[in-house]
mmCIF file of C-alpha atoms in Angstrom:
data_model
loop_
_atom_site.group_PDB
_atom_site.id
_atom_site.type_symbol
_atom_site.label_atom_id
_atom_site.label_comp_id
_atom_site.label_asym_id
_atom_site.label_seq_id
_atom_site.Cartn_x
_atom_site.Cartn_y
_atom_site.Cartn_z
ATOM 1 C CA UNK A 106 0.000 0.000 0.000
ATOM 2 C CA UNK A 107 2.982 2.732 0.882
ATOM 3 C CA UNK A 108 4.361 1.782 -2.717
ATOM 4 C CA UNK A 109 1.395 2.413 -4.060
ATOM 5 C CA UNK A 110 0.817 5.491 -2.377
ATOM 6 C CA UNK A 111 4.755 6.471 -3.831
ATOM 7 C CA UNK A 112 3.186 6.148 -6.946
ATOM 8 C CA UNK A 113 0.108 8.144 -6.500
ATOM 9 C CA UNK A 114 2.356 11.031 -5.230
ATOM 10 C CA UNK A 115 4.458 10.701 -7.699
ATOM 11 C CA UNK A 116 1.463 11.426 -10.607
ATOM 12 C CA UNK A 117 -0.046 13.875 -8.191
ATOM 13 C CA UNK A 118 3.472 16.275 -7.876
ATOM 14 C CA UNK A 119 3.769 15.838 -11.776
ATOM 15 C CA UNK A 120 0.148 16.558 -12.456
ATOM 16 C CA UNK A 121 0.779 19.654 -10.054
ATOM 17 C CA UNK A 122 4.151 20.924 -11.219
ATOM 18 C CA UNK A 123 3.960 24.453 -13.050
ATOM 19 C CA UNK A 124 6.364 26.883 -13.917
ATOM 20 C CA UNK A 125 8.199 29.566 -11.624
ATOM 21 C CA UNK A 126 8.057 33.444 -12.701
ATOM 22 C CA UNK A 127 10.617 35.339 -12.775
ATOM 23 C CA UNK A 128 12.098 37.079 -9.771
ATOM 24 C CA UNK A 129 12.720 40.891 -9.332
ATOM 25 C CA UNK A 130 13.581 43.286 -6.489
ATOM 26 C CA UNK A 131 10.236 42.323 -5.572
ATOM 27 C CA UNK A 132 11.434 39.301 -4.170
ATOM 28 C CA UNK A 133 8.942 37.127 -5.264
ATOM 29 C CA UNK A 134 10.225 33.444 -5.753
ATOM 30 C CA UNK A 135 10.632 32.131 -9.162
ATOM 31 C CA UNK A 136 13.335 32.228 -11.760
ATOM 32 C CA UNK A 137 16.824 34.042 -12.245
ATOM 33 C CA UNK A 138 15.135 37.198 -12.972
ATOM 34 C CA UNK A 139 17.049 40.286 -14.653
ATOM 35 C CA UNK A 140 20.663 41.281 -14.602
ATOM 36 C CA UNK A 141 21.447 42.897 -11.209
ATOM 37 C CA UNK A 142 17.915 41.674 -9.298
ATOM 38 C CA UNK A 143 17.518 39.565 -6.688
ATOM 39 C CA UNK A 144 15.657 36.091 -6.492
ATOM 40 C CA UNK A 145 13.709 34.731 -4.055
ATOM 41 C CA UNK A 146 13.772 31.276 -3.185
ATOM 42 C CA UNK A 147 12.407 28.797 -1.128
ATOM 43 C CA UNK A 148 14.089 25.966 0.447
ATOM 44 C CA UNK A 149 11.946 23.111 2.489
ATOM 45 C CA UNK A 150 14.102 21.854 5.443
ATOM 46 C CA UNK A 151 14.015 19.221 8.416
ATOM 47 C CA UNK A 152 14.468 21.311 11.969
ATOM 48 C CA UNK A 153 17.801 19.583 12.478
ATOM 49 C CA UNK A 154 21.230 20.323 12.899
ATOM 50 C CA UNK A 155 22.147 18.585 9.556
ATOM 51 C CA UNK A 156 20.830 21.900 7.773
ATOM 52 C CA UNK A 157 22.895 24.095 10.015
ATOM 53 C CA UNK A 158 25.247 25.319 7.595
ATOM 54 C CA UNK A 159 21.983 27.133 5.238
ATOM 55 C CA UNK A 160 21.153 28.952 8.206
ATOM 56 C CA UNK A 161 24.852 30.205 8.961
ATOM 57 C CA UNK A 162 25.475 30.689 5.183
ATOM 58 C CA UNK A 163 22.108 33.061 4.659
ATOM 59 C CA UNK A 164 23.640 34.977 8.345
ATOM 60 C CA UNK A 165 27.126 35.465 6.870
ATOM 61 C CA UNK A 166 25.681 36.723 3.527
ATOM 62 C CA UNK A 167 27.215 33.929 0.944
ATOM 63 C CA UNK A 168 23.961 33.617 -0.718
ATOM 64 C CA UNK A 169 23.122 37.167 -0.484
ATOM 65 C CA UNK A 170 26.338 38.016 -2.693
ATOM 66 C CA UNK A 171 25.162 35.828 -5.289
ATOM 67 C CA UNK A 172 21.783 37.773 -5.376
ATOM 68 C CA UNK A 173 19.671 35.027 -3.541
ATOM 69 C CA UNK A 174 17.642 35.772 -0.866
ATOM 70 C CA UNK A 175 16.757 32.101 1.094
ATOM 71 C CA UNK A 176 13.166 31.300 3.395
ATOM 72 C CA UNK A 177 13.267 28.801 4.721
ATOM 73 C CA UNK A 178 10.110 25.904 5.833
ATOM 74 C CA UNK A 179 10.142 23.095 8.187
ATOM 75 C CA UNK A 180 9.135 19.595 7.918
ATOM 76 C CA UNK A 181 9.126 16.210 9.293
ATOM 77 C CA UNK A 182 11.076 14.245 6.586
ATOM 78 C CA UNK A 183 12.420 14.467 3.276
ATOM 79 C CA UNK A 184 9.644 12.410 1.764
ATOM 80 C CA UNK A 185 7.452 15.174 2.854
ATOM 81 C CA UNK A 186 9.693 17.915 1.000
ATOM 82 C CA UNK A 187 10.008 16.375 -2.664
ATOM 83 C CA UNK A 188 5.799 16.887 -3.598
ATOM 84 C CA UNK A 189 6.160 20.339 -2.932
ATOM 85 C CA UNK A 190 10.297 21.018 -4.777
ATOM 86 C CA UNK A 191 7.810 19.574 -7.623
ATOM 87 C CA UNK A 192 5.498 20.946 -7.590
ATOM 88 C CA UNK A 193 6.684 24.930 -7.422
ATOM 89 C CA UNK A 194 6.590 25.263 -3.749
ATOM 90 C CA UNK A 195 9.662 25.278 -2.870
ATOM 91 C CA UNK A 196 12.441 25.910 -5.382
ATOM 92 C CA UNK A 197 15.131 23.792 -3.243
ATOM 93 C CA UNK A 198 14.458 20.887 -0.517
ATOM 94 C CA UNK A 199 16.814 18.792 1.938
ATOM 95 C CA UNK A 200 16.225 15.205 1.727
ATOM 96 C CA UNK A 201 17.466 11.912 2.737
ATOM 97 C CA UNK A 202 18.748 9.545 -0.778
ATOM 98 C CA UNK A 203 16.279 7.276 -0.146
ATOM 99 C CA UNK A 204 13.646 9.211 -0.231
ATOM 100 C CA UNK A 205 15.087 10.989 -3.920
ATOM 101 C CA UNK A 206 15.977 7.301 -4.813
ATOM 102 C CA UNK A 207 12.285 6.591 -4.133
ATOM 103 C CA UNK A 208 10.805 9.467 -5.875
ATOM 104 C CA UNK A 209 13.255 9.084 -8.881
ATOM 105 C CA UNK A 210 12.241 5.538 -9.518
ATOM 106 C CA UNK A 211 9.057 6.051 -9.333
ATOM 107 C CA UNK A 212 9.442 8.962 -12.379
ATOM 108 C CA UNK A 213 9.411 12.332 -9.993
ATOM 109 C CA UNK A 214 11.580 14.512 -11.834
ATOM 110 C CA UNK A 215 13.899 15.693 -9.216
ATOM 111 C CA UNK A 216 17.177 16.890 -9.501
ATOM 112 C CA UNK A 217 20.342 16.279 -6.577
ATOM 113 C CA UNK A 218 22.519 19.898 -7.148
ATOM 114 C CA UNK A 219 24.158 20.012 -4.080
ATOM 115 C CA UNK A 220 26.176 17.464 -1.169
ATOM 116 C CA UNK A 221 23.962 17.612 2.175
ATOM 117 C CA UNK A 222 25.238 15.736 5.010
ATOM 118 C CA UNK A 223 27.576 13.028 5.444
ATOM 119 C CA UNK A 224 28.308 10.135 8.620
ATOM 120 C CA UNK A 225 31.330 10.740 10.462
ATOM 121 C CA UNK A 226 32.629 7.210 10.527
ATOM 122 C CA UNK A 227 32.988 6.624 13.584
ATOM 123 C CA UNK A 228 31.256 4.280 15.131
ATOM 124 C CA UNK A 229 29.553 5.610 18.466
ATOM 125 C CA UNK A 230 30.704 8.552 17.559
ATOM 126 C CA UNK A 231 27.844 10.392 14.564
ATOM 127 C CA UNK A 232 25.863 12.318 14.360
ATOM 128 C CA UNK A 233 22.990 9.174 14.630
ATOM 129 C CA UNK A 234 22.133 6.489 16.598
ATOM 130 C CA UNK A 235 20.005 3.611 17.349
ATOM 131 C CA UNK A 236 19.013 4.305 21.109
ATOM 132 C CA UNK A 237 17.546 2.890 24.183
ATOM 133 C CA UNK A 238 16.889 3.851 27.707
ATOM 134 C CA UNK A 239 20.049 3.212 30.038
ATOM 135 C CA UNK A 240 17.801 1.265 32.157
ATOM 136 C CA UNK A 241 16.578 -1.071 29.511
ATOM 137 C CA UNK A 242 17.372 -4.570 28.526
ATOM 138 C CA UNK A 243 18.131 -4.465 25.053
ATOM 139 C CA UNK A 244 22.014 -4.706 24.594
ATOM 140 C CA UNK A 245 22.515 -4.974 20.952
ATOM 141 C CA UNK A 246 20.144 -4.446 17.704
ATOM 142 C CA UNK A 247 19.043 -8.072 17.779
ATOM 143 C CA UNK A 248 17.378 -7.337 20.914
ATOM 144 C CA UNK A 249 14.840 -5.467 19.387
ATOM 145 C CA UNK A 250 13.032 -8.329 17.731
ATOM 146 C CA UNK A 251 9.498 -8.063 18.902
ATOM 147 C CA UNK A 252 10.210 -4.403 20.180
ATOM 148 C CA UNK A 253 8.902 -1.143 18.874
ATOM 149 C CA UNK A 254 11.456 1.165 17.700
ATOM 150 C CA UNK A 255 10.930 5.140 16.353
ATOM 151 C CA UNK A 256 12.173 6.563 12.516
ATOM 152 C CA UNK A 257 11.533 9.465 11.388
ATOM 153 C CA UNK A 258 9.790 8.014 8.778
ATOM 154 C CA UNK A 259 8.785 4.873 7.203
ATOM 155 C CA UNK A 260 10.014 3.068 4.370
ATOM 156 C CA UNK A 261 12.901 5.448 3.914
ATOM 157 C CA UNK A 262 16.032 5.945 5.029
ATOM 158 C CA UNK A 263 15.975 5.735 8.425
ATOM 159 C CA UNK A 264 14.056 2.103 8.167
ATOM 160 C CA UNK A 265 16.952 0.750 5.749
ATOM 161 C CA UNK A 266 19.372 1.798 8.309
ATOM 162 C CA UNK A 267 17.391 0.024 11.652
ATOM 163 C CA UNK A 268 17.560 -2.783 9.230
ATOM 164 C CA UNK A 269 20.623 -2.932 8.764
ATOM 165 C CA UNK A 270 21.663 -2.844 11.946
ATOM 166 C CA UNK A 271 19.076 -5.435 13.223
ATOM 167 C CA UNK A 272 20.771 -7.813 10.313
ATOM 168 C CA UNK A 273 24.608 -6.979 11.240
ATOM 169 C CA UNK A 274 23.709 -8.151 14.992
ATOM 170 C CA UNK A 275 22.242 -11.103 13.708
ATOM 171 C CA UNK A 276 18.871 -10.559 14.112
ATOM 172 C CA UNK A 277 15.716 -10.691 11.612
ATOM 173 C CA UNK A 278 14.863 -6.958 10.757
ATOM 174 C CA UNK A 279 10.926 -8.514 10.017
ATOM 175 C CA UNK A 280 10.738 -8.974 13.725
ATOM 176 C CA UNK A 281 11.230 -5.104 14.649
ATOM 177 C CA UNK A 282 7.874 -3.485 15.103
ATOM 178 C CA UNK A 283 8.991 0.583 13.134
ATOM 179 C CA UNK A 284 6.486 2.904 14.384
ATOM 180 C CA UNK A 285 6.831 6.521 13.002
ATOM 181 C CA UNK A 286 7.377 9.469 15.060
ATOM 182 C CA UNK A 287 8.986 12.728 14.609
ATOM 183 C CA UNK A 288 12.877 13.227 15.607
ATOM 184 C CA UNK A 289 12.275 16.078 18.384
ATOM 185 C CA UNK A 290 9.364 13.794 20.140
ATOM 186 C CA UNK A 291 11.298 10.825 20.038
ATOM 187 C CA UNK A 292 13.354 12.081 23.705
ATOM 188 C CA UNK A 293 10.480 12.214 25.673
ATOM 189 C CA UNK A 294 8.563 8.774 24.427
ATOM 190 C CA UNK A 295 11.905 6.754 24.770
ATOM 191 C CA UNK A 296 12.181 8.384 28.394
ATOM 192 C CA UNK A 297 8.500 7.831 29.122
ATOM 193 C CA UNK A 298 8.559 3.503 27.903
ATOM 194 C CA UNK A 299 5.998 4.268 24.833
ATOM 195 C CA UNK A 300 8.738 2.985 22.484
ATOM 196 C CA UNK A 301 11.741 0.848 23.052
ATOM 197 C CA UNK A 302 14.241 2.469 20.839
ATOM 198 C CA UNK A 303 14.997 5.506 18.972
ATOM 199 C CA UNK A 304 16.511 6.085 15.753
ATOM 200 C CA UNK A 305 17.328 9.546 16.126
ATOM 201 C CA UNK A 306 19.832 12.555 14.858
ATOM 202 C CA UNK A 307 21.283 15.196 16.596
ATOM 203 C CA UNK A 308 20.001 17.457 18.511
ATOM 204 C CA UNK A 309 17.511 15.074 19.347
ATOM 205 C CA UNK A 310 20.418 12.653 20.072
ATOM 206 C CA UNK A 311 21.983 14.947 22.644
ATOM 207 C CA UNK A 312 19.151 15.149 24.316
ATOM 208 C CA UNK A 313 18.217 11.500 24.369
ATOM 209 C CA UNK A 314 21.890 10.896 26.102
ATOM 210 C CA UNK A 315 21.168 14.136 28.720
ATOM 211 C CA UNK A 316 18.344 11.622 29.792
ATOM 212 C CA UNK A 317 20.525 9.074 30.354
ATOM 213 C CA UNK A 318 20.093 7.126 27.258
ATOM 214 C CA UNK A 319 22.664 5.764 26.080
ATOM 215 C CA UNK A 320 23.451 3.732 21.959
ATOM 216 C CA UNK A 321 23.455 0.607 20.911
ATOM 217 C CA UNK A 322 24.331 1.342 17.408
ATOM 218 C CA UNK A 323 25.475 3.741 14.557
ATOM 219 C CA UNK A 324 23.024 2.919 11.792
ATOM 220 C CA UNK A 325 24.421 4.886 9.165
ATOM 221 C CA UNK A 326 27.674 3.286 9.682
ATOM 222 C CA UNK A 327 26.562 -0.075 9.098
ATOM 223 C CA UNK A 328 24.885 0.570 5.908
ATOM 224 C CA UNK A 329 28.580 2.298 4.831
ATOM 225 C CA UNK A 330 31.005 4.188 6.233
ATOM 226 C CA UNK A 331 31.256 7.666 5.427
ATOM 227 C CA UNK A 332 27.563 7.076 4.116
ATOM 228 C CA UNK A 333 25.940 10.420 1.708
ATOM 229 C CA UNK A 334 23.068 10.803 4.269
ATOM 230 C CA UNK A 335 20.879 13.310 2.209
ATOM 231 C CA UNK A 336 21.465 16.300 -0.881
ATOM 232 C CA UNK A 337 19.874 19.407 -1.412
ATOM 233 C CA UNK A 338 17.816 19.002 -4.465
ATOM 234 C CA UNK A 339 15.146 20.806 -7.024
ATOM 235 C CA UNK A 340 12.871 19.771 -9.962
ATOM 236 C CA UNK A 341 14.459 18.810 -13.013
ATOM 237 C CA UNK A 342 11.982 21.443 -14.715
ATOM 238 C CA UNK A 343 13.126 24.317 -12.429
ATOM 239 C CA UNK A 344 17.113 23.231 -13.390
ATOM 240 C CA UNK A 345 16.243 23.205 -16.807
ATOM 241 C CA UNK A 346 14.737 26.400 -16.839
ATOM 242 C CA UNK A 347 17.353 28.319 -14.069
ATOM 243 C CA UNK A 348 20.602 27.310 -14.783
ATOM 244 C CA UNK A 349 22.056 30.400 -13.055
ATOM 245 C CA UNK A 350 20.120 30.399 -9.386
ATOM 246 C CA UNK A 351 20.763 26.667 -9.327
ATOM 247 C CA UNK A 352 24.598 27.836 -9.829
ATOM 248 C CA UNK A 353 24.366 29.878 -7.383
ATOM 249 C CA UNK A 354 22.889 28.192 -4.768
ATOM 250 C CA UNK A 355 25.268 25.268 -5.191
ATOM 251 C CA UNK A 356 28.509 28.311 -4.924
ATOM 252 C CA UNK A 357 26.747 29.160 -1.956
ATOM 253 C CA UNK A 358 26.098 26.043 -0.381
ATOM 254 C CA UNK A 359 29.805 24.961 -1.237
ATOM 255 C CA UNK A 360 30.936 28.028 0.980
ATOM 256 C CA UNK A 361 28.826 27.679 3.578
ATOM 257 C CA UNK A 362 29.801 23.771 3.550
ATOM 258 C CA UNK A 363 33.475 25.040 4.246
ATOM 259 C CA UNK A 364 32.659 27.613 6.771
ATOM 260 C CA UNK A 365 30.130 25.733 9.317
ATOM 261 C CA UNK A 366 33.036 23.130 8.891
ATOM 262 C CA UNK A 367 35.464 25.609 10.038
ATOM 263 C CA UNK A 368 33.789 27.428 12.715
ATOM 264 C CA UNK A 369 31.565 24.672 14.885
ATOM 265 C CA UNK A 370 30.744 27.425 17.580
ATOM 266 C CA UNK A 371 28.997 29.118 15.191
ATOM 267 C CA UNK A 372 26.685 25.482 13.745
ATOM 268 C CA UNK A 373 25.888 25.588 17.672
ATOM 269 C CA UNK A 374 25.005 28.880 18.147
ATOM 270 C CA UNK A 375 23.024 29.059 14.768
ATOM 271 C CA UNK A 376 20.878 25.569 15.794
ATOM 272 C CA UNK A 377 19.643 27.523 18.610
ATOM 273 C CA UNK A 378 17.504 29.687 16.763
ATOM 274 C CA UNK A 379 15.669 26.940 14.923
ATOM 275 C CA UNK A 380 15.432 24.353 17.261
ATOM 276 C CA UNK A 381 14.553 24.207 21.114
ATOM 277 C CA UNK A 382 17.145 22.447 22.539
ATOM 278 C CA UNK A 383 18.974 23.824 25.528
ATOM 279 C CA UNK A 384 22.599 25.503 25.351
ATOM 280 C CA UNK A 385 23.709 22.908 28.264
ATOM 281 C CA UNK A 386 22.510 20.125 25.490
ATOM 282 C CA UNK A 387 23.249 21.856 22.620
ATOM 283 C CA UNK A 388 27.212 22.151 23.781
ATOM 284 C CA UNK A 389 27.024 18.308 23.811
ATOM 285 C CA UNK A 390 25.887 17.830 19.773
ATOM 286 C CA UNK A 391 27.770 15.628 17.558
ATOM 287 C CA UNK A 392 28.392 17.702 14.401
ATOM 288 C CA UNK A 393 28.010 15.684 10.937
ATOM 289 C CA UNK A 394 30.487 16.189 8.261
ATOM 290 C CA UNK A 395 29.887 18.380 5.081
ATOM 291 C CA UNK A 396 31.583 17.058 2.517
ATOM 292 C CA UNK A 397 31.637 18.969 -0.927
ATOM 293 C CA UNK A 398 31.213 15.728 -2.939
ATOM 294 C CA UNK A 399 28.666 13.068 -2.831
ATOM 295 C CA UNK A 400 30.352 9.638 -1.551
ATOM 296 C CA UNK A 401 28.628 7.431 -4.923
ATOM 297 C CA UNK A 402 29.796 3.789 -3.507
ATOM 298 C CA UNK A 403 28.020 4.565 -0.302
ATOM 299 C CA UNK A 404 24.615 5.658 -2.367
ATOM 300 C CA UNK A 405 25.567 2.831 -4.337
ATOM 301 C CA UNK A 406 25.282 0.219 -1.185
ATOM 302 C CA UNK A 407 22.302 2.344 -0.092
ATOM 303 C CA UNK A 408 20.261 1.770 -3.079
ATOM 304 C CA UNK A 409 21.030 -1.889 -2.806
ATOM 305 C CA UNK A 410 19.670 -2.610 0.686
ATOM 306 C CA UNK A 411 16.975 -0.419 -0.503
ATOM 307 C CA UNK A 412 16.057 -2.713 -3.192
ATOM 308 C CA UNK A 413 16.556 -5.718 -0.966
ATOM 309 C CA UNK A 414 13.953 -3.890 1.468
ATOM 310 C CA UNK A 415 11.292 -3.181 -1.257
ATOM 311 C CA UNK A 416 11.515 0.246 -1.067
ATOM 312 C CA UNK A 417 11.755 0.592 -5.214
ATOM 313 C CA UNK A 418 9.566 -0.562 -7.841
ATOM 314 C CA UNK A 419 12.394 0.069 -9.810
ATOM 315 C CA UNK A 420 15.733 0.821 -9.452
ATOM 316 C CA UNK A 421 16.974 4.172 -9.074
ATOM 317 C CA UNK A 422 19.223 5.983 -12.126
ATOM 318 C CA UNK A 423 21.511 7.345 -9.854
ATOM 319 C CA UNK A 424 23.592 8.874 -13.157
ATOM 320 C CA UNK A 425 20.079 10.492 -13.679
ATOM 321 C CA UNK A 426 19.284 11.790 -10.091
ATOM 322 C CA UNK A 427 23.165 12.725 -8.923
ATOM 323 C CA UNK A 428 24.470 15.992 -10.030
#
């Protein structure tokens, strides 16, 4: 039923796509606009620290230079972000590869222009993990057979990874009850007992572990080290037609890559004022790594557990979807 529901999306973004106007000093969003104007865009976003380096980037004024002017809106997951890249809403969205890997294969025309987040390798040590209570019995993933454990959401990328860690412990990933939640609520149901686990990301992470939670796992890790975790992306119609703002915004995203990586006071401080998490907490946050390239192996072994979890009807053209 999810896959078909993929594939109802899918016609429904298409069937909704239209064209962007052109942006002036008006700032309405849309295309490149005239020589010497600025354009508006729109870029849909997850309220995590993963994103951080947009927020510092539009502060410092590296996409202002290149006469873009960035709002930004919030949701839950990148599956949620692709319909409305498509369909005009947004001229750029965050997302996870699965989710573009989904939405490619099933024919949405999007578009990766820009790295988004990367793991950090080290196991124990990312910017993710699989987590449980420090009070609770499970010990390893293969405890969670028969369990109920939180993702962000389902059939995505978050599920492949839970997966793959239930397999690399030796247990059978069919036994793990996935129940979705968002990341920020995830703290206070694994402290309260309504789940047993929580597949979560920083800051949520932190603030899991200020509880007293504690990891049992680095998902991300076991799918591949060093794994692409998600790309900024836009509609292949809106590349097509605004080759110059989607130029730009990849300039500006490189820089502000290479800044946030050299300045990680400043990802904290700029976190605070789009998330809710405490400074005390907040001082405690596992930064991810921004990369300026892709990692294609990793997406590679990404899309294959994908397939081998039925997430694709068919498989993704990754020469189509990567930049």
């Amino acid at each position: 039923m999810r896959r078909l529901f993929v594939g109802l999306t899918a016609v429904s973004v298409l069937t909704a796509a239209t064209a962007c106007g052109s942006s002036d000093d008006s700032g309405e969003p849309g295309g490149a606009g005239s020589s010497g104007s600025t354009t508006s865009v729109e870029v849909g976003l997850i309220p995590i620290v993963d994103v951080a380096p947009l927020y510092l980037g539009q502060k410092k004024g590296f996409f202002e230079e290149r006469g873009l002017k960035l709002s930004f809106a919030s949701a839950q997951g990148g599956a949620a972000i692709v319909p409305g890249v498509v369909s005009g809403q947004f001229q750029f969205g965050f997302s996870n590869m699965t989710s573009l890997m989904i939405a490619q294969s099933n024919g949405v025309p999007v578009k990766a222009v820009a790295n988004g987040i990367a793991s950090t390798g080290e196991v124990g040590e990312d910017f993710e993990a699989l987590t449980v209570k420090g009070d609770s019995p499970v010990k390893s993933p293969k405890d969670l057979e028969g369990r109920k454990v939180a993702i962000n959401t389902l059939k995505n990328i978050n599920e492949t990874a839970v997966r793959a860690s239930v397999r690399e412990a030796g247990g059978d990933p069919d036994k793990v009850e996935l129940v979705e939640l968002a990341f920020d609520q995830m703290p206070a149901a694994l402290d309260a007992g309504r789940i047993d686990a929580a597949m979560v990301v920083e800051p949520a992470l932190a603030t899991v572990k200020s509880q007293g939670g504690r990891e049992i796992a680095s998902p991300m890790i076991d799918i591949a080290p060093k794994l692409t975790v998600a790309m900024y992306f836009t509609s292949t119609r809106y590349a097509q037609e605004n080759p110059e703002v989607v130029r730009k915004f990849q300039e500006a995203t490189a820089e502000s890559f290479a800044y946030a990586d050299a300045h990680p006071d400043e990802v904290r401080e700029i976190v605070t004022t789009y998330t809710k998490i405490p400074a005390d907490v907040l001082a405690k946050v596992t930064l991810p790594k921004w990369p300026a390239e892709p990692n294609r192996a990793a997406i590679e072994e990404l899309a294959r557990l994908g397939e081998a979890d039925g997430l694709f009807e068919e498989s993704p053209d990754l020469d189509e979807l990567l930049p």
